[in-house]
PDB file of C-alpha atoms in Angstrom:
ATOM      1  CA  SER A 449      15.330 -51.121   7.423  1.00 67.00           C
ATOM      2  CA  THR A 450      12.382 -54.009   6.814  1.00 73.00           C
ATOM      3  CA  ILE A 451      11.146 -56.651   8.773  1.00 78.00           C
ATOM      4  CA  GLU A 452      10.149 -60.003   7.957  1.00 86.00           C
ATOM      5  CA  ILE A 453       7.450 -61.032  10.893  1.00 89.00           C
ATOM      6  CA  ASP A 454       5.123 -63.448   9.345  1.00 91.00           C
ATOM      7  CA  ASP A 455       6.938 -65.353   6.741  1.00 89.00           C
ATOM      8  CA  ARG A 456       4.151 -64.541   3.941  1.00 92.00           C
ATOM      9  CA  PRO A 457       5.606 -63.667   0.600  1.00 93.00           C
ATOM     10  CA  GLY A 458       3.974 -61.000  -0.820  1.00 95.00           C
ATOM     11  CA  PHE A 459       3.280 -59.877  -5.050  1.00 97.00           C
ATOM     12  CA  TYR A 460       2.902 -57.869  -7.735  1.00 97.00           C
ATOM     13  CA  ALA A 461       1.989 -58.243 -11.296  1.00 98.00           C
ATOM     14  CA  ARG A 462       1.749 -55.553 -14.389  1.00 98.00           C
ATOM     15  CA  LEU A 463       0.496 -55.725 -17.573  1.00 98.00           C
ATOM     16  CA  GLY A 464       2.155 -52.519 -20.252  1.00 98.00           C
ATOM     17  CA  TRP A 465       0.323 -51.829 -23.339  1.00 97.00           C
ATOM     18  CA  ARG A 466       2.526 -49.939 -26.410  1.00 95.00           C
ATOM     19  CA  PRO A 467       1.006 -49.849 -29.310  1.00 93.00           C
ATOM     20  CA  PRO A 468       2.402 -48.060 -33.111  1.00 92.00           C
ATOM     21  CA  ALA A 469       0.971 -44.371 -31.567  1.00 91.00           C
ATOM     22  CA  PRO A 470       3.335 -42.843 -28.813  1.00 95.00           C
ATOM     23  CA  VAL A 471       1.838 -43.380 -26.016  1.00 97.00           C
ATOM     24  CA  GLY A 472       1.709 -46.750 -23.347  1.00 97.00           C
ATOM     25  CA  LEU A 473      -0.920 -47.607 -20.653  1.00 98.00           C
ATOM     26  CA  SER A 474       0.329 -49.428 -17.849  1.00 98.00           C
ATOM     27  CA  LEU A 475      -1.358 -51.372 -15.523  1.00 98.00           C
ATOM     28  CA  PHE A 476      -0.377 -52.934 -12.079  1.00 98.00           C
ATOM     29  CA  TYR A 477      -1.402 -54.716  -8.973  1.00 98.00           C
ATOM     30  CA  TYR A 478       0.367 -55.300  -5.398  1.00 98.00           C
ATOM     31  CA  ASP A 479      -0.324 -57.221  -2.025  1.00 98.00           C
ATOM     32  CA  ASN A 480       2.377 -57.536   0.164  1.00 96.00           C
ATOM     33  CA  ARG A 481       0.034 -60.043   1.975  1.00 96.00           C
ATOM     34  CA  GLY A 482       1.056 -59.360   5.484  1.00 95.00           C
ATOM     35  CA  ASP A 483      -0.498 -60.943   8.374  1.00 96.00           C
ATOM     36  CA  PRO A 484      -2.045 -57.850  10.600  1.00 96.00           C
ATOM     37  CA  GLU A 485      -2.123 -59.509  13.486  1.00 95.00           C
ATOM     38  CA  ALA A 486       1.280 -61.028  13.241  1.00 95.00           C
ATOM     39  CA  PHE A 487       3.871 -58.344  15.500  1.00 94.00           C
ATOM     40  CA  THR A 488       8.069 -59.020  16.817  1.00 91.00           C
ATOM     41  CA  PRO A 489       7.987 -58.514  21.731  1.00 91.00           C
ATOM     42  CA  VAL A 490       9.034 -55.193  20.511  1.00 90.00           C
ATOM     43  CA  LEU A 491       5.595 -53.582  18.738  1.00 89.00           C
ATOM     44  CA  GLN A 492       6.533 -54.070  15.446  1.00 90.00           C
ATOM     45  CA  TRP A 493       3.645 -54.966  13.476  1.00 93.00           C
ATOM     46  CA  GLY A 494       2.412 -56.573  10.106  1.00 93.00           C
ATOM     47  CA  TRP A 495       0.146 -54.315   7.920  1.00 95.00           C
ATOM     48  CA  ARG A 496      -1.662 -55.926   4.756  1.00 96.00           C
ATOM     49  CA  THR A 497      -1.341 -53.798   2.194  1.00 97.00           C
ATOM     50  CA  ARG A 498      -3.229 -53.997  -1.423  1.00 98.00           C
ATOM     51  CA  PHE A 499      -3.475 -51.795  -3.846  1.00 98.00           C
ATOM     52  CA  ALA A 500      -4.024 -50.631  -7.721  1.00 98.00           C
ATOM     53  CA  ASN A 501      -2.656 -48.357 -10.155  1.00 97.00           C
ATOM     54  CA  LEU A 502      -3.101 -47.587 -13.765  1.00 98.00           C
ATOM     55  CA  GLY A 503      -0.728 -45.259 -15.785  1.00 98.00           C
ATOM     56  CA  ILE A 504      -0.825 -43.615 -18.911  1.00 98.00           C
ATOM     57  CA  ASP A 505       2.305 -41.251 -20.719  1.00 97.00           C
ATOM     58  CA  ALA A 506       2.312 -39.451 -23.391  1.00 97.00           C
ATOM     59  CA  ASP A 507       4.693 -38.139 -26.136  1.00 96.00           C
ATOM     60  CA  LEU A 508       2.762 -34.553 -26.849  1.00 95.00           C
ATOM     61  CA  GLY A 509       5.100 -33.709 -29.515  1.00 92.00           C
ATOM     62  CA  SER A 510       9.115 -34.150 -30.086  1.00 90.00           C
ATOM     63  CA  SER A 511       9.826 -31.668 -26.814  1.00 96.00           C
ATOM     64  CA  THR A 512       6.808 -32.670 -24.953  1.00 98.00           C
ATOM     65  CA  ARG A 513       5.537 -35.974 -22.759  1.00 97.00           C
ATOM     66  CA  LEU A 514       2.277 -36.151 -20.614  1.00 98.00           C
ATOM     67  CA  LEU A 515       2.332 -38.765 -16.898  1.00 98.00           C
ATOM     68  CA  ALA A 516      -1.060 -39.850 -15.808  1.00 98.00           C
ATOM     69  CA  GLN A 517      -2.033 -42.166 -12.521  1.00 98.00           C
ATOM     70  CA  GLY A 518      -4.339 -43.261 -10.535  1.00 98.00           C
ATOM     71  CA  MET A 519      -3.872 -45.111  -7.597  1.00 98.00           C
ATOM     72  CA  ILE A 520      -7.210 -47.124  -5.786  1.00 98.00           C
ATOM     73  CA  GLY A 521      -5.843 -49.317  -2.290  1.00 98.00           C
ATOM     74  CA  SER A 522      -6.467 -50.434   1.649  1.00 98.00           C
ATOM     75  CA  THR A 523      -3.720 -51.117   4.345  1.00 97.00           C
ATOM     76  CA  ILE A 524      -5.100 -53.175   7.497  1.00 97.00           C
ATOM     77  CA  MET A 525      -2.875 -53.203  10.837  1.00 96.00           C
ATOM     78  CA  GLY A 526      -4.084 -55.244  14.244  1.00 95.00           C
ATOM     79  CA  PHE A 527      -6.601 -57.285  15.997  1.00 96.00           C
ATOM     80  CA  ARG A 528     -10.231 -57.244  15.562  1.00 94.00           C
ATOM     81  CA  GLU A 529     -12.337 -55.853  17.653  1.00 90.00           C
ATOM     82  CA  ASN A 530     -16.113 -57.001  16.996  1.00 90.00           C
ATOM     83  CA  GLY A 531     -15.376 -57.218  13.531  1.00 89.00           C
ATOM     84  CA  VAL A 532     -13.795 -53.909  12.646  1.00 92.00           C
ATOM     85  CA  ARG A 533      -9.051 -53.813  12.840  1.00 95.00           C
ATOM     86  CA  TRP A 534      -7.538 -51.646  15.253  1.00 96.00           C
ATOM     87  CA  VAL A 535      -6.613 -49.956  12.184  1.00 96.00           C
ATOM     88  CA  ARG A 536      -8.364 -49.991   8.577  1.00 96.00           C
ATOM     89  CA  THR A 537      -7.527 -46.993   5.831  1.00 97.00           C
ATOM     90  CA  LYS A 538      -8.249 -46.343   3.072  1.00 98.00           C
ATOM     91  CA  PHE A 539      -6.336 -44.263   0.002  1.00 98.00           C
ATOM     92  CA  ARG A 540      -6.426 -43.106  -3.781  1.00 98.00           C
ATOM     93  CA  SER A 541      -4.604 -40.852  -5.101  1.00 98.00           C
ATOM     94  CA  ALA A 542      -4.131 -39.496  -8.463  1.00 98.00           C
ATOM     95  CA  TYR A 543      -1.705 -37.189 -10.837  1.00 98.00           C
ATOM     96  CA  LEU A 544      -1.249 -35.772 -13.996  1.00 98.00           C
ATOM     97  CA  LEU A 545       2.262 -34.175 -15.040  1.00 98.00           C
ATOM     98  CA  ILE A 546       3.513 -31.839 -18.213  1.00 98.00           C
ATOM     99  CA  SER A 547       7.146 -32.143 -18.581  1.00 98.00           C
ATOM    100  CA  HIS A 548       8.369 -29.828 -21.237  1.00 98.00           C
ATOM    101  CA  GLU A 549      12.639 -29.917 -22.762  1.00 97.00           C
ATOM    102  CA  ILE A 550      12.820 -26.489 -24.012  1.00 97.00           C
ATOM    103  CA  THR A 551      17.193 -27.143 -25.265  1.00 96.00           C
ATOM    104  CA  ASP A 552      18.647 -29.921 -24.345  1.00 94.00           C
ATOM    105  CA  LYS A 553      20.006 -28.680 -20.973  1.00 96.00           C
ATOM    106  CA  LEU A 554      16.437 -27.397 -19.503  1.00 97.00           C
ATOM    107  CA  ASN A 555      13.698 -29.056 -18.835  1.00 98.00           C
ATOM    108  CA  VAL A 556      10.504 -27.541 -17.186  1.00 98.00           C
ATOM    109  CA  ALA A 557       7.435 -30.083 -15.838  1.00 98.00           C
ATOM    110  CA  GLY A 558       3.897 -28.877 -13.520  1.00 98.00           C
ATOM    111  CA  ARG A 559       2.111 -31.907 -11.659  1.00 98.00           C
ATOM    112  CA  ILE A 560      -1.334 -31.015 -10.038  1.00 98.00           C
ATOM    113  CA  GLU A 561      -2.454 -34.755  -7.599  1.00 98.00           C
ATOM    114  CA  ALA A 562      -5.701 -34.541  -5.385  1.00 98.00           C
ATOM    115  CA  PHE A 563      -5.691 -37.861  -3.037  1.00 98.00           C
ATOM    116  CA  ARG A 564      -7.380 -39.320   0.217  1.00 98.00           C
ATOM    117  CA  THR A 565      -7.700 -40.818   2.982  1.00 97.00           C
ATOM    118  CA  ARG A 566     -10.336 -42.567   4.651  1.00 97.00           C
ATOM    119  CA  GLU A 567     -10.350 -43.712   8.267  1.00 96.00           C
ATOM    120  CA  ARG A 568     -12.562 -47.164   9.488  1.00 92.00           C
ATOM    121  CA  GLY A 569     -10.452 -49.097  12.233  1.00 92.00           C
ATOM    122  CA  SER A 570     -11.616 -49.623  15.560  1.00 93.00           C
ATOM    123  CA  GLU A 571      -8.870 -47.227  17.176  1.00 93.00           C
ATOM    124  CA  MET A 572      -9.374 -44.511  14.034  1.00 92.00           C
ATOM    125  CA  SER A 573     -11.422 -41.793  14.285  1.00 92.00           C
ATOM    126  CA  PRO A 574     -13.356 -40.655  10.928  1.00 93.00           C
ATOM    127  CA  ASP A 575     -11.865 -37.374  11.250  1.00 94.00           C
ATOM    128  CA  GLU A 576      -7.762 -38.700  11.387  1.00 94.00           C
ATOM    129  CA  SER A 577      -8.877 -39.011   7.540  1.00 96.00           C
ATOM    130  CA  GLU A 578      -7.446 -36.655   5.130  1.00 97.00           C
ATOM    131  CA  GLU A 579      -8.176 -34.958   1.936  1.00 97.00           C
ATOM    132  CA  GLY A 580      -6.561 -32.644  -0.610  1.00 98.00           C
ATOM    133  CA  TRP A 581      -4.728 -32.148  -3.532  1.00 98.00           C
ATOM    134  CA  SER A 582      -0.922 -30.876  -4.186  1.00 98.00           C
ATOM    135  CA  THR A 583       0.769 -29.033  -7.456  1.00 98.00           C
ATOM    136  CA  THR A 584       4.147 -28.738  -8.296  1.00 98.00           C
ATOM    137  CA  ALA A 585       5.733 -26.660 -10.598  1.00 98.00           C
ATOM    138  CA  ALA A 586       9.768 -27.705 -11.255  1.00 98.00           C
ATOM    139  CA  LEU A 587      13.095 -26.737 -13.045  1.00 98.00           C
ATOM    140  CA  ARG A 588      15.727 -28.723 -14.502  1.00 98.00           C
ATOM    141  CA  TYR A 589      18.952 -27.910 -15.856  1.00 98.00           C
ATOM    142  CA  SER A 590      22.171 -29.759 -17.438  1.00 96.00           C
ATOM    143  CA  LEU A 591      24.400 -28.038 -16.409  1.00 96.00           C
ATOM    144  CA  THR A 592      27.974 -31.200 -16.998  1.00 94.00           C
ATOM    145  CA  ASP A 593      27.322 -34.538 -18.049  1.00 92.00           C
ATOM    146  CA  PHE A 594      27.652 -34.740 -14.155  1.00 95.00           C
ATOM    147  CA  LEU A 595      26.463 -32.398 -12.106  1.00 97.00           C
ATOM    148  CA  THR A 596      22.545 -30.526 -12.303  1.00 97.00           C
ATOM    149  CA  LEU A 597      20.743 -28.219 -10.743  1.00 97.00           C
ATOM    150  CA  LYS A 598      16.598 -28.874 -10.223  1.00 98.00           C
ATOM    151  CA  ALA A 599      13.997 -26.100  -8.415  1.00 98.00           C
ATOM    152  CA  GLU A 600      11.105 -27.466  -7.172  1.00 98.00           C
ATOM    153  CA  ALA A 601       8.366 -25.316  -6.058  1.00 98.00           C
ATOM    154  CA  LEU A 602       5.044 -27.852  -3.755  1.00 98.00           C
ATOM    155  CA  ASN A 603       1.432 -26.477  -3.105  1.00 98.00           C
ATOM    156  CA  VAL A 604       0.248 -28.238  -0.940  1.00 97.00           C
ATOM    157  CA  ARG A 605      -3.088 -28.047   0.784  1.00 97.00           C
ATOM    158  CA  SER A 606      -5.561 -30.883   2.833  1.00 97.00           C
ATOM    159  CA  ARG A 607      -8.089 -30.965   5.478  1.00 96.00           C
ATOM    160  CA  ARG A 608      -7.775 -33.281   8.366  1.00 94.00           C
ATOM    161  CA  PRO A 609     -10.869 -33.114  10.943  1.00 93.00           C
ATOM    162  CA  ILE A 610      -8.181 -33.909  13.639  1.00 92.00           C
ATOM    163  CA  ARG A 611      -5.426 -31.706  12.689  1.00 88.00           C
ATOM    164  CA  PRO A 612      -6.050 -28.062  14.529  1.00 83.00           C
ATOM    165  CA  ARG A 613      -6.493 -24.895  12.121  1.00 75.00           C
ATOM    166  CA  THR A 614      -4.117 -22.158  13.048  1.00 67.00           C
TER     167      THR A 614
END
């Protein structure tokens, strides 16, 4: 659930462009305008989160679709110590997904994603930063109009210096 603690409304804006070609572009910006110094008596903290993302979708034929998205943003929380917030995380992520409809009941999809976070807060070690990538293979089969079977295989690889290696 969401707890309102700073009475500061956020906003987002989206621009979309769909030319006559079977491709679309969208640009999205989000800013929750949260007060990173606001907190409740039970120490629920406000977070200031902002990000922008660019998305592309394209039909590569009658049965194949491509989706791609890139995102970059940051989030901060806490008071300033020596000019630095307690928590300051910069993040970015990008993915490419291809989906193909084999029959009207069977669809397969593959996705690859790269991601990264950078920690720079006074209470966060740079060793808590992370970077990595993932791949996903998915299958969707419509059994009936009201029942669909889905299967997914996911592989995630990442490096985070603070995480112990096993």
